[in-house]
């Protein structure tokens, strides 16, 4: 599959010497759904705007289909953007909003009508063609904004926090709709969001950003199961962080001592030596509550703790344990199918947790982000 977008050493500095984007290089393949993920101020929106031509880099190049478009304005790039506030014209009908780009491009009226009808049918709003935007729900306005952005058949669709204005249930429904729309149309989607769930649900690839740089580039499962840094482990989902020191360093596995015991983990390509300070990352759902140390599966590490709190989440509950670290160790327990009641351990209850070494990730403690 060919690359449709290439960014080469892209850098952007704003007034006050604020480095928004710091020497970013990446390639995006045709047809991918790629998400730039990170907190406010990490550089993701500035990067998206430079791809679209709404900002120009101080250094570096933007290539589209191998052509240098770095200095071209948005209307001369085969891309279109969906803004988080929808940016619909309130005085126009839905059909006129969707067809606006074709009309100003001089497309004949009959073709405009056909293409508008096809896109409205695709997003399930053909019956709303004569409505005004204020008569629609937020979810409907979002679909109209998507249809308008797609009407001129861009090679790349840019999405700037496209679901941020929607409530939780509607946002979850639109995540699925947008993913299906991408599969149906087949063009490249590049989305910006700070919402990790959106990124995990919708993306082929996720680029986690911080301080204007890309910290990790991978599939949702790669980022979740094998984070490159503690920052990524904490930003993608929830992770328990345990500080310790390497007691035994093998080629494939480590034994790490911490205040209340030891934990075994696989190395996953990283190199450590005995005596190194490390931070271990464990997902809450990977921790197994057992009756006692003797009942832990063979090869598992065992942690003894005491319940601080227990939080009911409907289909699961989360237990916060004191294991002698600065932060509680969180365990997520799924409720058993058909269980009539939930027995949540009260605060102060001793609890034993077992960890599979393959689900524990070790980072050098000096890793800053």
Coordinates of C-alpha atoms in Angstrom, one line a residue:
X1 CA 0.0 0.0 0.0
X2 CA 1.4 3.4 -1.0
X3 CA 2.0 6.3 1.3
X4 CA -0.5 9.1 0.7
X5 CA 0.9 11.6 3.3
X6 CA 4.5 12.1 4.3
X7 CA 5.7 14.6 6.9
X8 CA 9.4 15.2 6.9
X9 CA 11.0 17.0 9.9
X10 CA 7.9 19.1 10.5
X11 CA 8.5 21.9 13.1
X12 CA 6.2 24.8 14.2
X13 CA 6.9 27.4 16.8
X14 CA 4.4 30.0 17.9
X15 CA 4.8 33.4 19.6
X16 CA 6.7 33.3 22.9
X17 CA 9.0 30.6 21.5
X18 CA 6.4 27.9 22.1
X19 CA 7.4 24.8 20.2
X20 CA 4.1 23.2 19.2
X21 CA 5.5 20.6 16.8
X22 CA 9.1 19.4 17.2
X23 CA 10.7 17.7 14.2
X24 CA 7.9 15.2 13.4
X25 CA 8.4 12.7 10.6
X26 CA 5.8 10.1 9.6
X27 CA 4.1 8.3 6.7
X28 CA 0.4 7.5 6.4
X29 CA -0.7 4.9 3.9
X30 CA -3.7 5.3 1.6
X31 CA -6.9 4.1 3.2
X32 CA -5.7 4.1 6.8
X33 CA -7.6 5.5 9.7
X34 CA -4.8 7.2 11.7
X35 CA -5.4 9.1 15.0
X36 CA -3.2 11.7 16.6
X37 CA -3.8 11.2 20.3
X38 CA -2.7 13.3 23.3
X39 CA -3.6 16.0 25.8
X40 CA -4.3 19.6 25.0
X41 CA -1.1 21.4 23.9
X42 CA 0.7 18.3 22.7
X43 CA 0.8 19.5 19.1
X44 CA -1.7 17.1 17.5
X45 CA -4.1 19.8 16.2
X46 CA -1.2 22.0 14.9
X47 CA 0.1 18.9 13.0
X48 CA -3.4 18.3 11.5
X49 CA -3.7 21.9 10.5
X50 CA -0.3 21.8 8.7
X51 CA -1.5 18.7 6.8
X52 CA -4.6 20.7 5.8
X53 CA -2.8 23.9 4.9
X54 CA -4.4 26.0 7.7
X55 CA -0.9 26.4 9.3
X56 CA 2.5 26.5 7.6
X57 CA 5.6 24.9 9.2
X58 CA 8.7 26.8 10.1
X59 CA 10.8 23.8 8.9
X60 CA 10.0 20.5 7.1
X61 CA 7.8 19.4 4.3
X62 CA 4.3 18.0 3.8
X63 CA 4.0 15.6 0.8
X64 CA 0.7 14.4 -0.6
X65 CA 0.9 11.6 -3.1
X66 CA 4.6 12.4 -3.4
X67 CA 4.0 16.1 -4.3
X68 CA 5.3 18.8 -2.0
X69 CA 2.2 20.8 -0.8
X70 CA 3.9 22.5 2.1
X71 CA 3.2 26.0 0.9
X72 CA -0.2 25.4 -0.8
X73 CA -3.4 26.8 0.7
X74 CA -6.2 24.4 1.8
X75 CA -8.2 24.9 -1.4
X76 CA -5.3 23.7 -3.5
X77 CA -4.9 20.4 -1.5
X78 CA -7.1 17.4 -2.1
X79 CA -8.0 17.2 1.6
X80 CA -11.0 18.4 3.6
X81 CA -11.5 19.0 7.3
X82 CA -14.4 18.3 9.7
X83 CA -14.3 20.9 12.6
X84 CA -15.4 20.1 16.1
X85 CA -18.1 22.8 16.1
X86 CA -19.5 21.4 12.8
X87 CA -19.3 24.9 11.1
X88 CA -22.6 24.5 9.2
X89 CA -24.3 27.5 7.6
X90 CA -27.4 28.2 9.8
X91 CA -29.4 30.0 7.0
X92 CA -29.0 27.1 4.5
X93 CA -30.9 23.8 4.3
X94 CA -29.1 20.6 4.9
X95 CA -28.9 19.9 1.2
X96 CA -27.5 23.3 0.5
X97 CA -24.9 22.9 3.2
X98 CA -23.7 19.6 1.8
X99 CA -23.7 20.8 -1.8
X100 CA -22.0 24.2 -1.1
X101 CA -18.5 23.1 -2.1
X102 CA -19.7 21.7 -5.4
X103 CA -21.7 24.8 -6.2
X104 CA -18.8 27.2 -5.7
X105 CA -16.7 24.9 -7.8
X106 CA -19.1 25.4 -10.7
X107 CA -20.5 21.8 -10.8
X108 CA -23.9 21.8 -12.7
X109 CA -27.1 21.7 -10.7
X110 CA -28.1 18.2 -11.7
X111 CA -24.9 16.6 -10.6
X112 CA -24.9 18.5 -7.4
X113 CA -28.4 17.2 -6.6
X114 CA -27.4 13.6 -7.3
X115 CA -24.2 13.7 -5.3
X116 CA -25.9 15.4 -2.3
X117 CA -28.7 12.8 -2.4
X118 CA -26.2 10.0 -2.5
X119 CA -24.2 11.3 0.5
X120 CA -27.3 12.1 2.6
X121 CA -28.5 8.6 1.9
X122 CA -25.1 7.2 3.0
X123 CA -25.3 9.0 6.3
X124 CA -28.9 8.2 6.8
X125 CA -30.3 11.7 6.6
X126 CA -31.9 12.0 3.1
X127 CA -35.3 12.7 4.8
X128 CA -33.7 15.8 6.4
X129 CA -32.5 17.4 3.1
X130 CA -34.8 20.4 3.5
X131 CA -34.3 21.0 7.2
X132 CA -32.1 23.7 8.7
X133 CA -29.2 22.8 11.0
X134 CA -30.9 24.2 14.1
X135 CA -33.7 21.6 13.6
X136 CA -31.3 18.7 13.9
X137 CA -29.7 16.9 16.9
X138 CA -26.0 17.2 17.5
X139 CA -25.5 13.7 16.1
X140 CA -27.4 14.6 12.9
X141 CA -25.4 17.9 12.5
X142 CA -22.2 15.8 12.9
X143 CA -23.2 13.5 10.0
X144 CA -24.1 16.5 7.9
X145 CA -20.7 18.0 8.5
X146 CA -19.1 14.7 7.4
X147 CA -21.3 14.6 4.3
X148 CA -20.3 18.2 3.4
X149 CA -16.6 17.4 3.9
X150 CA -16.9 14.3 1.7
X151 CA -18.9 15.8 -1.2
X152 CA -15.9 16.9 -3.2
X153 CA -14.3 13.5 -2.9
X154 CA -11.1 14.4 -1.0
X155 CA -8.2 12.1 -1.0
X156 CA -7.8 12.7 2.8
X157 CA -10.4 13.6 5.4
X158 CA -9.1 15.4 8.4
X159 CA -11.2 15.3 11.6
X160 CA -10.5 17.7 14.4
X161 CA -12.0 16.4 17.7
X162 CA -15.1 15.4 15.6
X163 CA -17.1 13.9 18.5
X164 CA -16.3 16.3 21.3
X165 CA -19.6 18.2 21.2
X166 CA -21.7 15.0 21.7
X167 CA -22.8 13.4 24.9
X168 CA -21.4 10.1 26.0
X169 CA -24.0 7.7 24.5
X170 CA -24.2 9.6 21.2
X171 CA -20.4 9.8 21.1
X172 CA -20.1 6.0 21.5
X173 CA -22.7 5.4 18.7
X174 CA -20.9 7.9 16.4
X175 CA -17.6 6.1 16.9
X176 CA -19.1 3.0 15.4
X177 CA -20.8 5.0 12.6
X178 CA -17.6 6.9 11.7
X179 CA -15.6 3.6 11.6
X180 CA -18.2 2.0 9.3
X181 CA -18.2 5.2 7.1
X182 CA -14.5 5.0 6.7
X183 CA -14.7 1.3 5.7
X184 CA -17.5 2.1 3.2
X185 CA -15.7 5.0 1.6
X186 CA -12.1 3.7 1.8
X187 CA -10.3 7.0 1.8
X188 CA -7.6 8.1 4.3
X189 CA -9.0 9.5 7.6
X190 CA -6.7 11.4 10.0
X191 CA -8.3 12.3 13.3
X192 CA -7.2 14.3 16.3
X193 CA -8.6 13.5 19.7
X194 CA -7.7 13.5 23.4
X195 CA -10.1 10.6 24.1
X196 CA -8.3 7.3 24.3
X197 CA -11.4 5.2 23.9
X198 CA -12.2 6.9 20.6
X199 CA -8.7 6.2 19.4
X200 CA -8.8 2.6 20.4
X201 CA -12.2 1.9 18.9
X202 CA -11.8 3.7 15.6
X203 CA -8.2 3.6 14.5
X204 CA -6.0 1.4 12.4
X205 CA -3.0 3.2 13.9
X206 CA -2.5 5.6 16.8
X207 CA 0.3 8.1 17.2
X208 CA 0.6 9.2 20.9
X209 CA 2.0 12.7 21.2
X210 CA 3.5 14.8 24.0
X211 CA 5.4 18.1 23.9
X212 CA 5.2 18.3 20.1
X213 CA 6.7 14.8 19.5
X214 CA 5.4 11.3 18.7
X215 CA 6.2 9.0 21.6
X216 CA 4.8 5.8 20.0
X217 CA 3.2 4.8 16.7
X218 CA 1.3 1.5 16.5
X219 CA -1.9 -0.3 16.3
X220 CA -4.4 0.0 19.2
X221 CA -3.4 -3.5 20.5
X222 CA 0.3 -2.7 20.2
X223 CA 0.0 0.5 22.2
X224 CA -2.2 -1.1 24.9
X225 CA -0.3 -4.4 25.3
X226 CA 3.2 -3.1 24.7
X227 CA 3.5 0.6 25.6
X228 CA 6.9 2.1 24.8
X229 CA 7.0 4.4 27.9
X230 CA 5.3 4.9 31.2
X231 CA 3.5 8.0 29.7
X232 CA 2.0 5.9 27.0
X233 CA 1.0 3.1 29.4
X234 CA -0.8 5.7 31.6
X235 CA -2.4 7.6 28.7
X236 CA -3.7 4.5 26.8
X237 CA -6.0 3.0 29.3
X238 CA -5.2 2.7 33.0
X239 CA -2.0 1.2 34.4
X240 CA -0.6 0.4 37.9
X241 CA 2.9 1.6 38.3
X242 CA 5.2 -0.2 40.8
X243 CA 8.7 1.1 41.7
X244 CA 11.3 -1.6 42.3
X245 CA 14.9 -2.7 41.7
X246 CA 16.1 -5.5 39.4
X247 CA 17.3 -8.5 41.5
X248 CA 17.9 -10.9 38.7
X249 CA 18.3 -10.0 35.0
X250 CA 18.0 -12.8 32.5
X251 CA 18.0 -12.6 28.7
X252 CA 14.2 -13.1 28.6
X253 CA 12.9 -12.3 32.1
X254 CA 13.5 -10.2 35.2
X255 CA 12.9 -10.6 38.9
X256 CA 12.2 -7.2 40.5
X257 CA 12.1 -6.6 44.2
X258 CA 9.8 -4.0 45.7
X259 CA 8.9 -3.1 49.2
X260 CA 6.5 -6.0 49.8
X261 CA 7.9 -8.8 47.7
X262 CA 9.1 -9.6 44.2
X263 CA 7.5 -9.6 40.7
X264 CA 8.6 -11.6 37.7
X265 CA 8.2 -10.1 34.2
X266 CA 9.3 -10.7 30.6
X267 CA 11.9 -8.3 29.1
X268 CA 10.2 -7.6 25.7
X269 CA 13.4 -6.6 24.0
X270 CA 14.6 -4.2 26.7
X271 CA 18.0 -4.6 28.4
X272 CA 18.4 -4.4 32.2
X273 CA 21.1 -5.3 34.7
X274 CA 20.9 -6.4 38.4
X275 CA 20.6 -3.3 40.6
X276 CA 18.7 -1.2 37.9
X277 CA 15.8 0.9 39.2
X278 CA 12.7 0.1 37.2
X279 CA 9.0 0.9 37.0
X280 CA 6.6 -2.0 36.4
X281 CA 3.3 -1.4 34.5
X282 CA 0.3 -3.7 35.1
X283 CA -3.2 -3.3 33.6
X284 CA -5.9 -3.5 36.3
X285 CA -7.8 -6.2 34.4
X286 CA -4.6 -8.4 34.1
X287 CA -4.4 -8.8 37.9
X288 CA -6.0 -12.0 39.2
X289 CA -7.5 -12.1 42.7
X290 CA -6.7 -15.5 44.3
X291 CA -7.6 -17.0 47.7
X292 CA -4.0 -17.1 48.8
X293 CA -0.4 -17.5 47.5
X294 CA -0.7 -21.3 47.2
X295 CA -3.7 -21.0 44.9
X296 CA -1.9 -18.7 42.4
X297 CA -1.3 -20.3 38.9
X298 CA 2.2 -21.8 38.5
X299 CA 4.8 -19.2 37.5
X300 CA 2.7 -16.2 38.6
X301 CA 4.0 -13.5 41.0
X302 CA 2.0 -12.9 44.1
X303 CA 1.2 -9.5 45.7
X304 CA -0.3 -9.2 49.2
X305 CA -2.3 -6.0 49.9
X306 CA -5.1 -4.6 51.9
X307 CA -8.3 -3.1 50.4
X308 CA -8.6 0.7 50.5
X309 CA -11.8 1.0 48.6
X310 CA -14.1 -0.9 46.2
X311 CA -16.0 0.8 43.4
X312 CA -19.0 -0.8 41.6
X313 CA -19.0 -0.2 37.8
X314 CA -22.1 -2.2 36.8
X315 CA -20.5 -5.1 34.9
X316 CA -17.3 -5.0 37.0
X317 CA -15.9 -3.5 40.2
X318 CA -12.6 -1.9 40.9
X319 CA -10.6 -2.7 44.0
X320 CA -8.0 -0.2 45.3
X321 CA -5.2 -2.0 47.3
X322 CA -2.5 -0.7 49.5
X323 CA 0.7 -2.5 48.5
X324 CA 3.1 0.0 50.0
X325 CA 3.5 2.2 46.9
X326 CA 2.7 5.9 46.6
X327 CA -0.5 5.2 44.6
X328 CA -3.1 2.4 45.2
X329 CA -2.8 -0.8 43.1
X330 CA -6.1 -1.1 41.2
X331 CA -7.6 -4.5 40.3
X332 CA -10.6 -4.8 37.9
X333 CA -12.8 -7.8 38.6
X334 CA -15.5 -8.8 36.0
X335 CA -18.8 -9.9 37.5
X336 CA -19.7 -13.5 36.9
X337 CA -22.5 -14.2 34.4
X338 CA -25.7 -15.1 36.3
X339 CA -24.4 -13.9 39.7
X340 CA -27.3 -12.8 41.9
X341 CA -25.3 -10.5 44.1
X342 CA -21.9 -8.8 44.3
X343 CA -19.7 -9.4 47.3
X344 CA -17.3 -6.5 47.4
X345 CA -14.6 -6.7 50.0
X346 CA -14.8 -3.9 52.6
X347 CA -11.9 -1.6 53.4
X348 CA -9.2 -3.2 55.4
X349 CA -9.7 -6.7 54.0
X350 CA -6.5 -8.5 53.2
X351 CA -6.3 -9.5 49.5
X352 CA -3.9 -11.6 47.4
X353 CA -3.3 -10.8 43.7
X354 CA -1.5 -13.0 41.2
X355 CA 0.3 -11.6 38.1
X356 CA 1.2 -13.4 34.9
X357 CA 4.9 -12.3 34.0
X358 CA 3.8 -11.9 30.4
X359 CA 1.4 -9.1 31.3
X360 CA 3.9 -7.0 33.3
X361 CA 6.0 -4.4 31.5
X362 CA 9.3 -3.1 32.8
X363 CA 10.6 0.4 32.1
X364 CA 13.9 2.0 33.2
X365 CA 12.9 4.4 36.0
X366 CA 14.8 7.3 34.4
X367 CA 12.4 7.1 31.4
X368 CA 10.9 10.6 31.7
X369 CA 7.9 10.1 29.3

